[in-house]
Amino acid sequence: MRHIATIEGHLSAQGLAFTLVAARFNDIIVDRLIGGALDCLLRHGAAREDITLVRVPGAFELPLVCLKVAQKGGCDGIVALGAVIRGATPHFEYIAAEATKGIAQVSLQTGLPIGFGLLTTDSVEQAVERAGSKAGNKGADAAATVLETIRVLEQLGQR
Ligand code: INI
């Protein structure tokens, strides 16, 4: 698109502080998402000492803890990580919906970029695929999106 002034974020994590908020539930999967997010941030120039990991019981607890992390200040972006797997329980719908809505709400209310790294899948196999195998690593994707969003806000003079 020529002749159009374009604002876009570059993917440098240098000088930025991040908090990963990650559920313990389904930790075999979530640990892979944490690994992917960390790898992405470090490879893009974040310093290890500028990354904090906060563990919460399950996906349902992600929004509240993201809110408190945002209100506390001191970080430029959050990556929310978890895995809600349908299995045989109707619980799935409620937890997935509340966590998703809640995380979006926190980001809008506080103005802090939050990478959405919450898997919602029908099976463990699908979750494994998205946690570092066939379908990439959604933790890494969420980290890259938070990075890009921070830099876009910066370009807009809104950070
Ligand atoms: N939490 C998850 O992160 N993933 C799930 O798949 C899940 N299921 O299926 O129940 C889950 N439940 C726990 C929930 O997030 C809360 O921690 C719990 O209800 C206490 O508030």
Coordinates of C-alpha atoms in Angstrom, one line a residue, residues 6-153:
T6 CA 1.3 3.4 8.2
I7 CA 1.9 3.0 11.9
E8 CA 3.1 -0.5 12.9
G9 CA 4.9 -2.0 15.8
H10 CA 8.4 -3.4 15.5
L11 CA 9.2 -6.5 17.5
S12 CA 11.9 -5.3 19.8
A13 CA 11.5 -6.3 23.4
Q14 CA 14.5 -4.4 24.5
G15 CA 14.0 -2.3 27.6
L16 CA 10.5 -3.6 28.2
A17 CA 9.2 -5.4 31.3
F18 CA 6.7 -8.3 31.1
T19 CA 4.6 -10.3 33.4
L20 CA 3.5 -13.8 32.4
V21 CA 0.3 -14.8 34.3
A22 CA -0.1 -18.6 33.9
A23 CA -2.6 -21.1 35.1
R24 CA -1.4 -24.3 36.9
F25 CA -4.3 -26.3 35.7
N26 CA -3.2 -28.5 32.7
D27 CA 0.3 -27.6 33.6
I28 CA 1.9 -30.1 31.2
I29 CA 0.4 -27.9 28.4
V30 CA 0.8 -24.5 30.1
D31 CA 4.4 -25.1 30.9
R32 CA 5.0 -25.4 27.1
L33 CA 3.2 -22.2 26.6
I34 CA 5.3 -20.4 29.2
G35 CA 8.4 -21.8 27.5
G36 CA 7.2 -20.5 24.1
A37 CA 6.4 -17.0 25.5
L38 CA 9.8 -16.8 27.3
D39 CA 11.7 -17.9 24.3
C40 CA 9.9 -15.3 22.1
L41 CA 10.5 -12.4 24.5
L42 CA 14.2 -13.3 25.1
R43 CA 14.9 -13.8 21.4
H44 CA 13.5 -10.4 20.7
G45 CA 15.7 -8.7 23.2
A46 CA 14.0 -8.8 26.6
A47 CA 16.3 -9.1 29.6
R48 CA 15.6 -12.2 31.8
E49 CA 15.4 -9.9 34.9
D50 CA 12.6 -7.9 33.3
I51 CA 10.3 -10.9 33.1
T52 CA 8.2 -12.1 36.0
L53 CA 6.1 -15.3 36.1
V54 CA 3.0 -15.3 38.3
R55 CA 1.2 -18.7 38.7
V56 CA -2.6 -18.8 39.4
P57 CA -4.7 -21.9 40.0
G58 CA -6.7 -22.0 36.8
A59 CA -7.9 -20.0 33.8
F60 CA -10.8 -18.6 35.8
E61 CA -8.3 -16.7 38.0
L62 CA -6.4 -15.2 35.1
P63 CA -8.5 -12.0 34.8
L64 CA -8.4 -10.9 38.4
V65 CA -4.6 -11.5 38.7
C66 CA -4.0 -9.7 35.3
L67 CA -6.0 -6.8 36.7
K68 CA -4.0 -6.6 39.9
V69 CA -0.7 -6.9 38.0
A70 CA -1.8 -4.1 35.7
Q71 CA -2.9 -1.9 38.6
K72 CA 0.3 -2.4 40.5
G73 CA 2.3 -1.0 37.5
G74 CA 5.9 -1.7 36.6
C75 CA 5.3 -3.8 33.5
D76 CA 4.7 -2.8 29.9
G77 CA 2.7 -5.9 28.9
I78 CA 1.2 -9.1 30.2
V79 CA 1.0 -12.5 28.6
A80 CA -2.0 -14.5 29.9
L81 CA -1.4 -18.3 29.5
G82 CA -3.7 -21.2 30.2
A83 CA -5.4 -24.2 28.7
V84 CA -9.1 -25.0 29.0
I85 CA -9.8 -28.5 27.6
R86 CA -13.4 -29.5 27.0
G87 CA -13.2 -33.1 28.1
A88 CA -16.5 -34.3 29.4
T89 CA -17.4 -31.3 31.6
P90 CA -19.9 -28.4 30.8
H91 CA -17.6 -26.4 33.1
F92 CA -15.5 -25.8 30.0
E93 CA -18.0 -23.3 28.5
Y94 CA -18.2 -21.2 31.6
I95 CA -14.5 -21.1 32.4
A96 CA -13.5 -20.4 28.8
A97 CA -16.0 -17.6 28.4
E98 CA -15.3 -15.9 31.7
A99 CA -11.6 -16.1 31.3
T100 CA -11.7 -14.7 27.7
K101 CA -14.2 -11.9 28.5
G102 CA -12.3 -11.0 31.7
I103 CA -8.9 -10.8 30.1
A104 CA -10.3 -8.5 27.3
Q105 CA -12.0 -6.4 29.9
V106 CA -8.9 -5.9 31.9
S107 CA -6.9 -4.9 28.9
L108 CA -9.5 -2.3 27.9
Q109 CA -10.1 -1.0 31.4
T110 CA -6.4 -0.6 32.2
G111 CA -5.0 0.2 28.7
L112 CA -2.3 -2.4 29.2
P113 CA -1.6 -4.8 26.3
I114 CA -2.4 -8.4 27.3
G115 CA -1.4 -11.2 25.0
F116 CA -4.1 -13.8 24.9
G117 CA -2.4 -17.2 25.3
L118 CA -5.4 -19.2 26.5
L119 CA -6.0 -22.4 24.6
T120 CA -9.6 -23.5 24.4
T121 CA -9.7 -26.9 22.8
D122 CA -11.9 -30.0 22.6
S123 CA -9.1 -32.4 23.5
V124 CA -5.7 -32.8 25.0
E125 CA -4.3 -33.7 21.6
Q126 CA -5.5 -30.4 20.1
A127 CA -3.9 -28.6 23.1
V128 CA -0.6 -30.4 22.6
E129 CA -0.7 -29.4 18.9
R130 CA -0.9 -25.7 19.9
A131 CA 1.7 -25.9 22.6
G132 CA 4.8 -26.4 20.6
S133 CA 4.1 -29.1 18.1
K134 CA 2.0 -29.3 14.8
A135 CA 0.2 -25.9 15.2
G136 CA 3.1 -23.9 16.6
N137 CA 3.2 -22.5 20.1
K138 CA 0.3 -20.1 21.1
G139 CA 2.3 -18.9 24.1
A140 CA 5.0 -17.6 21.7
D141 CA 2.3 -16.1 19.5
A142 CA 0.7 -14.3 22.4
A143 CA 4.1 -12.9 23.5
A144 CA 4.8 -11.6 20.0
T145 CA 1.4 -9.9 19.8
V146 CA 1.8 -8.2 23.1
L147 CA 5.2 -7.0 21.9
E148 CA 3.8 -5.6 18.7
T149 CA 0.8 -4.0 20.5
I150 CA 3.1 -2.2 23.0
R151 CA 5.2 -0.8 20.1
V152 CA 2.0 0.3 18.2
L153 CA 0.8 2.2 21.2

